[in-house]
GROMACS .gro file of C-alpha atoms in nm:
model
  339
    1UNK     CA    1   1.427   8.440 -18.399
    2UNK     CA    2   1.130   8.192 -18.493
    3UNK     CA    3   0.913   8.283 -18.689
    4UNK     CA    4   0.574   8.171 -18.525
    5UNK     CA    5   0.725   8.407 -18.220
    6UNK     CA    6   0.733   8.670 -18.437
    7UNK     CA    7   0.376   8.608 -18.560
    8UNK     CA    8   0.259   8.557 -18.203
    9UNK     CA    9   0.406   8.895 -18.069
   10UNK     CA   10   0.248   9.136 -18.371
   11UNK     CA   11  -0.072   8.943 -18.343
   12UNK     CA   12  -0.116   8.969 -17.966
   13UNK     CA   13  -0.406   9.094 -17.812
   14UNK     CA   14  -0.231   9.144 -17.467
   15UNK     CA   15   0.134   9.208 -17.385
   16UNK     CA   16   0.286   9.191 -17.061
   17UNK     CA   17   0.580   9.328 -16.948
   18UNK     CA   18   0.696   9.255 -16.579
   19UNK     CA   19   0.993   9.475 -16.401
   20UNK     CA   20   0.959   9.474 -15.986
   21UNK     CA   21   1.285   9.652 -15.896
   22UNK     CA   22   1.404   9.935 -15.887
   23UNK     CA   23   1.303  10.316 -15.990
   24UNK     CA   24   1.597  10.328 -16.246
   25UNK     CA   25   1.542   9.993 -16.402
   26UNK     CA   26   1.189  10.069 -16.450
   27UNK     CA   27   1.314  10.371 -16.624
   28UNK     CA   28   1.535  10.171 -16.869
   29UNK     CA   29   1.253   9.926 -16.896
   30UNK     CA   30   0.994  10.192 -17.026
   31UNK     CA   31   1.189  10.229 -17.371
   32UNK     CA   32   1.026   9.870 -17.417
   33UNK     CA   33   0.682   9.963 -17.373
   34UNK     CA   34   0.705  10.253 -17.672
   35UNK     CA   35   0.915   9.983 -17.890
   36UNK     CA   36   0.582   9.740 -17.839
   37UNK     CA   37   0.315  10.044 -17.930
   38UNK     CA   38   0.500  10.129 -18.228
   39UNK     CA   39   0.505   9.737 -18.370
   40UNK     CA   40   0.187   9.585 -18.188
   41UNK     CA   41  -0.046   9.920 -18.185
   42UNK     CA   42  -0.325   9.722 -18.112
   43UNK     CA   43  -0.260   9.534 -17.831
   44UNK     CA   44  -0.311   9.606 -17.471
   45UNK     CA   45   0.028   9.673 -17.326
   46UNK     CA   46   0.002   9.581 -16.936
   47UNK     CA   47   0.299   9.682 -16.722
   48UNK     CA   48   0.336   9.514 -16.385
   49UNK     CA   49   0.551   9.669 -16.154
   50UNK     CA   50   0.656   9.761 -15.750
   51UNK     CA   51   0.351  10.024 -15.618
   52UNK     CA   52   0.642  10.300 -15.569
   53UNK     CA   53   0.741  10.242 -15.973
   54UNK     CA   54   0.395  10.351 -16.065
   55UNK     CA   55   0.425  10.725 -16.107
   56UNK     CA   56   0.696  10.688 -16.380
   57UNK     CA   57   0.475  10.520 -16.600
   58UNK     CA   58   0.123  10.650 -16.486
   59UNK     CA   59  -0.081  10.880 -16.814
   60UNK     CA   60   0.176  10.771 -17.044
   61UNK     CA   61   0.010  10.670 -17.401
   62UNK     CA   62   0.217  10.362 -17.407
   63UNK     CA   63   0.076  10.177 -17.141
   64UNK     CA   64  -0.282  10.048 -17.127
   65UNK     CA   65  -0.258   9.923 -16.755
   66UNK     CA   66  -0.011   9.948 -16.500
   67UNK     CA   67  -0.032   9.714 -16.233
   68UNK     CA   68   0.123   9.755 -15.882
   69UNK     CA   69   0.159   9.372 -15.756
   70UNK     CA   70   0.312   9.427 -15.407
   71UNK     CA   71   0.038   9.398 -15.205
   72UNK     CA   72  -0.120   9.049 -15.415
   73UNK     CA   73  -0.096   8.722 -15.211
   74UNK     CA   74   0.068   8.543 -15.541
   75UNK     CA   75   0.236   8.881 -15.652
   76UNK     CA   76   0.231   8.876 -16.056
   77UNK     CA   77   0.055   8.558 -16.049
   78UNK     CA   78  -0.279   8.743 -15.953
   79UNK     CA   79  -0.236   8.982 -16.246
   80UNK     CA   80  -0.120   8.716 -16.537
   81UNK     CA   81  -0.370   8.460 -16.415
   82UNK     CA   82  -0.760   8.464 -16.609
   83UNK     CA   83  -0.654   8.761 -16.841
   84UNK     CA   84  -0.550   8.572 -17.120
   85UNK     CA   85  -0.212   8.752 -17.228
   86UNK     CA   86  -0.035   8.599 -17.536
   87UNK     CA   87   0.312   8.737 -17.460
   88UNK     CA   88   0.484   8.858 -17.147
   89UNK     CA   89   0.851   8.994 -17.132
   90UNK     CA   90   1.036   8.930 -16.829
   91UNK     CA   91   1.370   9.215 -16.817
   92UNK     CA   92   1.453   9.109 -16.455
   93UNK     CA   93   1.387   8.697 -16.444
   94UNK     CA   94   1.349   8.576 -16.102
   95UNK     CA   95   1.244   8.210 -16.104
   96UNK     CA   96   0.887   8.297 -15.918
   97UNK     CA   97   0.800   8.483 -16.191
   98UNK     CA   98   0.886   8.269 -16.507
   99UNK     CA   99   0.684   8.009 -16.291
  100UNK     CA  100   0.400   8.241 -16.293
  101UNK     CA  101   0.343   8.287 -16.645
  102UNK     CA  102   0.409   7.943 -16.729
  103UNK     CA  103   0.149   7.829 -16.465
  104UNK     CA  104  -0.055   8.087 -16.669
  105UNK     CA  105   0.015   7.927 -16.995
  106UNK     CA  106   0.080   8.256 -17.158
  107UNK     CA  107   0.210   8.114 -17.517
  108UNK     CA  108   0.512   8.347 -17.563
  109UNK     CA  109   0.756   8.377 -17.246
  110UNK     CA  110   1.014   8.587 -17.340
  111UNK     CA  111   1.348   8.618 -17.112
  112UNK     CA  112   1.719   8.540 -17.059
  113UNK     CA  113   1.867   8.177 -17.158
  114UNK     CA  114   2.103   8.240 -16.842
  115UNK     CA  115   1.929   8.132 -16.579
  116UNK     CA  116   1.838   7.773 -16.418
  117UNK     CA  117   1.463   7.857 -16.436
  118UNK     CA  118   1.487   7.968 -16.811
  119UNK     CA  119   1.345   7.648 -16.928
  120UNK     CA  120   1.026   7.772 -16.830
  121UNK     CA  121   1.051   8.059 -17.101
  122UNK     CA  122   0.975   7.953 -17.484
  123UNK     CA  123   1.153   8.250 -17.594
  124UNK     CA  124   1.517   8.311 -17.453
  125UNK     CA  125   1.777   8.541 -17.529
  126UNK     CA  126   2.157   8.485 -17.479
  127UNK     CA  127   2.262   8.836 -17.379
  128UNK     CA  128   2.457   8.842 -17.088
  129UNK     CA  129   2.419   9.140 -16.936
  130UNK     CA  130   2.704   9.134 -16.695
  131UNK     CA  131   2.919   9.166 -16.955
  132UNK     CA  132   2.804   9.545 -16.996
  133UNK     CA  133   2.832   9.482 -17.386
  134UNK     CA  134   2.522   9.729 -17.431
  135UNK     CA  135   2.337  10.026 -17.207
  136UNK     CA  136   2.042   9.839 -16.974
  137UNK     CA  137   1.801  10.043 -17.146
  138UNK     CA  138   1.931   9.843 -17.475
  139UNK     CA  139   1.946   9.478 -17.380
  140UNK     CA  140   1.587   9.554 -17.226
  141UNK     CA  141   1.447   9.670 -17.589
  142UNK     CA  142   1.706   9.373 -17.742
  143UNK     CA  143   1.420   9.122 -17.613
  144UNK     CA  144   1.178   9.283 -17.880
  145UNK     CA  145   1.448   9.252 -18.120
  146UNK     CA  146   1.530   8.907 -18.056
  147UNK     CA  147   1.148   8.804 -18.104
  148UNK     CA  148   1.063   9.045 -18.447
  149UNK     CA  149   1.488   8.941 -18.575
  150UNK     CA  150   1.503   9.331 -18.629
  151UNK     CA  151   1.695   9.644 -18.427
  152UNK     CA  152   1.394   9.860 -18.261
  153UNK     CA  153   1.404  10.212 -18.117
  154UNK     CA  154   1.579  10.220 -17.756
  155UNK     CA  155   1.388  10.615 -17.653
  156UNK     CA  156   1.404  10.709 -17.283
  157UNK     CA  157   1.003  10.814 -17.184
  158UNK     CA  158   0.948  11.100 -16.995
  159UNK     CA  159   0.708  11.105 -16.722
  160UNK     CA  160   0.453  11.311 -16.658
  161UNK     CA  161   0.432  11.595 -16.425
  162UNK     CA  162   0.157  11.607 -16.232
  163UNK     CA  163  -0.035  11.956 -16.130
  164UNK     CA  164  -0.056  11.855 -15.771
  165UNK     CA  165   0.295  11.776 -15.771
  166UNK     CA  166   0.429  12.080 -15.929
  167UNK     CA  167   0.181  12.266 -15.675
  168UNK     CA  168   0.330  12.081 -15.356
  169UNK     CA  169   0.664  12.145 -15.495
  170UNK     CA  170   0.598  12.518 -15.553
  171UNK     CA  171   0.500  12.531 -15.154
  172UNK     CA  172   0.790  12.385 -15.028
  173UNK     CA  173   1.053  12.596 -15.215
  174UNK     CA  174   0.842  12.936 -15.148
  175UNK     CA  175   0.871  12.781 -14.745
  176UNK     CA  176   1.214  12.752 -14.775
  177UNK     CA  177   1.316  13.096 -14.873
  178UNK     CA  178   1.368  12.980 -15.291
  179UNK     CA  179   1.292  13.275 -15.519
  180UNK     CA  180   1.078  13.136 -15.861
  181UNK     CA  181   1.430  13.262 -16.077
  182UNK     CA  182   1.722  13.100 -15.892
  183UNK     CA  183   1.861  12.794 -16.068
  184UNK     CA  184   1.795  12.466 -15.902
  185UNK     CA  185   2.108  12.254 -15.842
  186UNK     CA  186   1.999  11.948 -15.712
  187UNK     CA  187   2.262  11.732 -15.546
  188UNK     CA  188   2.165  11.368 -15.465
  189UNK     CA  189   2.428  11.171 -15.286
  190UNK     CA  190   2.294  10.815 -15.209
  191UNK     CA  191   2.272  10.481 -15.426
  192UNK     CA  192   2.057  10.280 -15.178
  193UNK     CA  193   2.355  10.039 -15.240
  194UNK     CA  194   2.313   9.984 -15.587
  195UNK     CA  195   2.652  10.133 -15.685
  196UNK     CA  196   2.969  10.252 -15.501
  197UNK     CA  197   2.919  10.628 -15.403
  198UNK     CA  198   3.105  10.952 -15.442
  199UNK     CA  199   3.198  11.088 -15.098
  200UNK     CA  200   2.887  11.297 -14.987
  201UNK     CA  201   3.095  11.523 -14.849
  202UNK     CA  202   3.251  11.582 -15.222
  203UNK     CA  203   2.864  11.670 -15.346
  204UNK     CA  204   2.900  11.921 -15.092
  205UNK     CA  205   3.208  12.102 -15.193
  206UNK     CA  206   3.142  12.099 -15.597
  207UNK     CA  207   2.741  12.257 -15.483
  208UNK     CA  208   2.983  12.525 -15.287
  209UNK     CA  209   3.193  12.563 -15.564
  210UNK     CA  210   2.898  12.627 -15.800
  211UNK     CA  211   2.672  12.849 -15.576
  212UNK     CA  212   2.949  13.085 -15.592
  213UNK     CA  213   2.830  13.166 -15.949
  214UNK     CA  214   2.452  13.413 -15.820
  215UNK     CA  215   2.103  13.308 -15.839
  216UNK     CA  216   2.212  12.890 -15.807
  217UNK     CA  217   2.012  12.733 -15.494
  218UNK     CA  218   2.133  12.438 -15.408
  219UNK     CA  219   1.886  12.111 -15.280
  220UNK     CA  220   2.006  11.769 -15.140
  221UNK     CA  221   1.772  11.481 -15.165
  222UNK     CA  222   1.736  11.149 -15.069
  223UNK     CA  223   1.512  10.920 -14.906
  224UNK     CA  224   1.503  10.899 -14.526
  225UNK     CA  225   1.757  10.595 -14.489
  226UNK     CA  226   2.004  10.875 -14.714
  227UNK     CA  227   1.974  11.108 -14.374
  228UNK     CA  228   2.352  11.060 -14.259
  229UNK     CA  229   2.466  11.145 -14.647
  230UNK     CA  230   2.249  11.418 -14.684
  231UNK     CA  231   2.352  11.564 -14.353
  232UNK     CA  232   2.718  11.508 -14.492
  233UNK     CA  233   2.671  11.712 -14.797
  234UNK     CA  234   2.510  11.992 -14.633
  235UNK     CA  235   2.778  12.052 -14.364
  236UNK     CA  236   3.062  12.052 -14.657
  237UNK     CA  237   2.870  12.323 -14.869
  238UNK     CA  238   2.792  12.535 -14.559
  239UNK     CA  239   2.608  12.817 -14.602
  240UNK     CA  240   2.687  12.847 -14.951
  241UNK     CA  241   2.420  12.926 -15.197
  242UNK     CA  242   2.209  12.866 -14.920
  243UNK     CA  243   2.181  12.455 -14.930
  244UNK     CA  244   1.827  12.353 -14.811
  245UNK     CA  245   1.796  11.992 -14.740
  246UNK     CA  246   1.488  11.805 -14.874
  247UNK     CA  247   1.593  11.463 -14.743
  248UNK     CA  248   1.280  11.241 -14.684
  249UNK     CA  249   1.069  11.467 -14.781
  250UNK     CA  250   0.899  11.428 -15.146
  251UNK     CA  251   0.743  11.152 -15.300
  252UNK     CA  252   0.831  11.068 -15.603
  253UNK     CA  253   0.610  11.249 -15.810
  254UNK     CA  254   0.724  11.593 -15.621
  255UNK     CA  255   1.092  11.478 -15.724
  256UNK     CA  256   0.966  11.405 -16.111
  257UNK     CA  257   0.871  11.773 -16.071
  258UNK     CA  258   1.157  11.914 -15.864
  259UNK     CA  259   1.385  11.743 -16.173
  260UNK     CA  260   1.188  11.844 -16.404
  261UNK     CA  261   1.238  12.226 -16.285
  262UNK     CA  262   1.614  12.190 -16.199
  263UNK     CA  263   1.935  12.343 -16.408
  264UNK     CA  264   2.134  12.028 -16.340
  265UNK     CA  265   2.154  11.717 -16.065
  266UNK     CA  266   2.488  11.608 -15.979
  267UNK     CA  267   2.430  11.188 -15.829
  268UNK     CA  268   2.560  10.850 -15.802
  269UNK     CA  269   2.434  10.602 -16.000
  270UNK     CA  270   2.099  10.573 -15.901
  271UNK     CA  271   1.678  10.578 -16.008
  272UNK     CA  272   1.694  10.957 -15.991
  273UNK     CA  273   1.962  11.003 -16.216
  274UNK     CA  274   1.767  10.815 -16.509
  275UNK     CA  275   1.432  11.007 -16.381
  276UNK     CA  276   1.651  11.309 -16.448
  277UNK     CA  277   1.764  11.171 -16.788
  278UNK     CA  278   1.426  11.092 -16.879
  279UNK     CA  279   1.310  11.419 -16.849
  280UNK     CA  280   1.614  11.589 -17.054
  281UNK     CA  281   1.736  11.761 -16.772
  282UNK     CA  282   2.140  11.766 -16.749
  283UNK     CA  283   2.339  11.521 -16.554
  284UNK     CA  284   2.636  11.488 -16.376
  285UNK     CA  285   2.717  11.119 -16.304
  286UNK     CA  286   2.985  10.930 -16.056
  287UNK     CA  287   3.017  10.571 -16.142
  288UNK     CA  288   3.284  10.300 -16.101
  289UNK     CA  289   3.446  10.134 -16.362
  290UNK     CA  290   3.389   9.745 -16.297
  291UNK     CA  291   3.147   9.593 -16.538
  292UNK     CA  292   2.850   9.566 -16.279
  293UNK     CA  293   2.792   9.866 -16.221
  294UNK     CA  294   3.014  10.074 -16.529
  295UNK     CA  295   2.837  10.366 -16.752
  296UNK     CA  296   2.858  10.154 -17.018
  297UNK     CA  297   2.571   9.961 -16.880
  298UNK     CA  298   2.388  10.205 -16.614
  299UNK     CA  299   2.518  10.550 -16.729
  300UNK     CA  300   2.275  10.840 -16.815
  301UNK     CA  301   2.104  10.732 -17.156
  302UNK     CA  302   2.089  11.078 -17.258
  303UNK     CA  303   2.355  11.345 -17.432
  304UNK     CA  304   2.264  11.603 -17.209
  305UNK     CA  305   2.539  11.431 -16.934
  306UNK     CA  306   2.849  11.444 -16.802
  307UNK     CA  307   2.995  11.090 -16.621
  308UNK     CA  308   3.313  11.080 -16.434
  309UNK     CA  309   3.503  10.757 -16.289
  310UNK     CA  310   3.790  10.719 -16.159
  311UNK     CA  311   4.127  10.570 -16.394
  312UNK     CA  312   4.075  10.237 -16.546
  313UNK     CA  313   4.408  10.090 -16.298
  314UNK     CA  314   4.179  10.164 -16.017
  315UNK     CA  315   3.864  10.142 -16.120
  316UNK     CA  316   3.628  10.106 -15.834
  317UNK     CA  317   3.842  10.377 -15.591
  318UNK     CA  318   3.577  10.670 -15.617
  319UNK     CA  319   3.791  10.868 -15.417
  320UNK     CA  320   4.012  10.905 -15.700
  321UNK     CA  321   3.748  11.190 -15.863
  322UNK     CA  322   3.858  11.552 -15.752
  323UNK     CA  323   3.605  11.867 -15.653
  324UNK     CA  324   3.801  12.003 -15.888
  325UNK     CA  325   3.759  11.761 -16.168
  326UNK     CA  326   3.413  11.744 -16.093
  327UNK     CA  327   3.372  12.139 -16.116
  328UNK     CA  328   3.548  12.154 -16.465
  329UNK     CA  329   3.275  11.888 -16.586
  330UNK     CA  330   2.963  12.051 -16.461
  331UNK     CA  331   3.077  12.379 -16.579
  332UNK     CA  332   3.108  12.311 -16.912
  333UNK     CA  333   2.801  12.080 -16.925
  334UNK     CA  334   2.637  12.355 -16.764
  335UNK     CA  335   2.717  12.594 -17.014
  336UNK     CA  336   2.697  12.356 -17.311
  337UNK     CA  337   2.308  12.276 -17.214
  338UNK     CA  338   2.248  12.667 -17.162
  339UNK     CA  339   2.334  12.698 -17.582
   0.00000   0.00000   0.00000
C-alpha cells in the first residue's frame, strides 16, 4: 500500500472499473463497485463492460455509468480517453487494456503484478489467483484493499428486475401450460466451456426425481449453442413434472426474472449460477475439484447453496456425482431455505 495511492483513490473524482468477460465474472466484479461507493461516495463510478453484461448492473445505485465497449473501434480506449478518470481497476488484465489507460494517463492503474504487461500499471497486486487461495468475488474487492491497506466488504449485488421482463416472463409460462403456484425448478446444464459439466442427462433424472414431490415445474435453459444439452436433459426427465424447455429463448433480463421467481436452480458452474446467487435464490452447484475451476474460487458466494464435486483422488471425473447424491443435497437445501 502507498500512501499517495491511497490518497489518490478517496480523492478521485472518477473511478473506472473495466471487466469484458463473462456474465459470472461481472457478477463477482460488482461487489467492487459497492466497496468503492461506500469509501469514495463522491466519485463517479464508471463500469465498462461486454453490451450483454449490461443488464446486471443497469439502475443499480452503485454505478454512475455503465459503458458497453463492444461495438467502439479502440474498445475501452474510446471510453477512458478525454474523460479524465484518476483511477481505473482492471479485475481481468489483458495487455490491450493496461495499454489503454496508460495511453490515457489515468494516474492510478490498479491490477495484477503477474503479468508481462503489468509494468504499465502503477498499482499492482501479487495475488495469484490460480492458486484459488480466496473466492473471485474476493481477490476482485482485494484490489480496493490493496490500494486503502484495509479489508473491505466483499457483498454480492442483486440486480434489478425489470417490469417488462417480469411481464414477458409471465407470458411465456402462462403459454406453456405453468400455473402462477407451482414451484419453479430451473435446471441449467451448460458452462459455455468455462468449467467441466455434470452429465445433462443427470440434470434430467434429479428434475424427475424432484417433480415427483406436486406443484414443482421443471424449466431447462440455456443459450442456443446449449440446444444438444438441453435436449439431453429433457429426454432423461420425460414427462415428469412436465419439463418445458426454454433453451434460446430469454434474454437475460427475462432469466434475472425467471431466477428471481424460481424455488431452486440446479447448474454447472456458470454466469447463471452467480445471477442466481445474487438474487438469494438457492443453488445447487456441480464443480470439479482442480484449482481452476474449484468452489473455492468460482463456487456460489452465497449460504443459500449446496455444491457437490466429485472425491478429491479424482477430482475432475464429474461422473463420479450420483442422481442420488445429488437428490439428498437439493432436498435438504430445499427444505432448509423453505424455514
Amino acid at each position: 500500500m502507498s500512501d499517495g495511492h491511497r490518497a489518490r483513490l478517496l480523492s478521485a473524482r472518477k473511478i473506472a472499473v473495466v471487466r469484458t468477460d463473462r456474465l459470472g465474472d461481472m457478477v463477482l466484479t460488482l461487489p467492487m463497485l459497492a466497496a468503492l461507493r461506500s469509501r469514495c461516495p463522491e466519485a463517479e463510478l464508471h463500469l465498462l463492460c461486454r453490451r450483454y453484461a449490461v443488464p446486471l448492473a443497469s439502475g443499480l445505485p452503485i454505478v454512475d455509468q455503465v459503458h458497453s465497449v463492444d461495438a467502439l473501434p479502440h474498445g475501452i480506449g474510446d471510453v477512458l480517453a478525454g474523460r479524465a478518470f484518476d483511477v481505473v481497476f482492471l479485475p481481468h488484465m489483458r495487455g490491450a487494456d493496461c495499454w489503454q489507460a496508460w495511453r490515457a494517463g489515468i494516474p492510478l492503474r490498479v491490477g495484477s503484478a503477474y503479468r508481462w504487461y503489468s509494468s504499465l500499471l502503477n498499482h499492482r497486486i501479487r495475488d495469484h489467483r490460480s492458486e484459488a487461495r480466496f473466492h473471485e468475488a474476493e481477490y476482485n474487492t482485494r484490489l480496493i484493499a490493496s490500494v486503502l491497506g484495509e479489508a473491505v466488504p466483499t457483498v454480492l449485488q442483486r440486480p434489478r428486475v425489470e417490469p417488462d421482463a417480469e411481464a414477458e416472463l409471465t407470458r411465456r409460462l402462462i403459454g406453456a401450460g405453468v400455473a402462477p403456484a407451482e414451484k419453479l425448478l430451473v435446471l441449467h446444464p451448460g458452462t459455455g466451456g468455462s468449467s467441466i459439466d455434470w452429465p445433462a442427462e443427470r440434470f434430467g433424472l434429479l428434475g424427475a426425481r424432484l417433480a415427483e414431490s406436486p406443484g414443482i415445474r421443471l424449466l431447462v435453459t440455456g443459450v442456443e449453442a446449449e440446444r444438444q444439452l438441453c435436449q439431453a436433459t429433457v429426454a432423461a426427465a420425460g414427462s415428469a413434472g412436465q419439463v418445458v424447455s426454454m433453451c434460446g429463448e430469454l434474454t437475460l433480463p427475462v432469466m434475472i426474472a425467471l431466477l428471481d421467481r424460481a424455488t431452486m436452480l440446479a447448474a454447472n458452474s456458470t454466469g447463471v449460477l452467480h445471477v442466481a446467487a445474487a438474487l438469494g435464490t438457492p443453488v445447487l452447484g456441480f464443480y470439479p475439484l482442480s484449482a481452476s475451476h474449484s468452489p473455492a474460487r468460482w463456487g456460489p458466494y452465497t449460504t443459500r447453496a449446496a455444491v457437490l464435486t466429485p472425491p478429491a483422488e479424482r477430482e475432475d471425473d464429474m461422473e463420479l456425482i450420483s442422481v442420488d447424491t445429488a437428490l439428498i443435497a437439493a432436498r435438504r437445501l430445499l427444505a432448509e431455505t423453505a424455514r
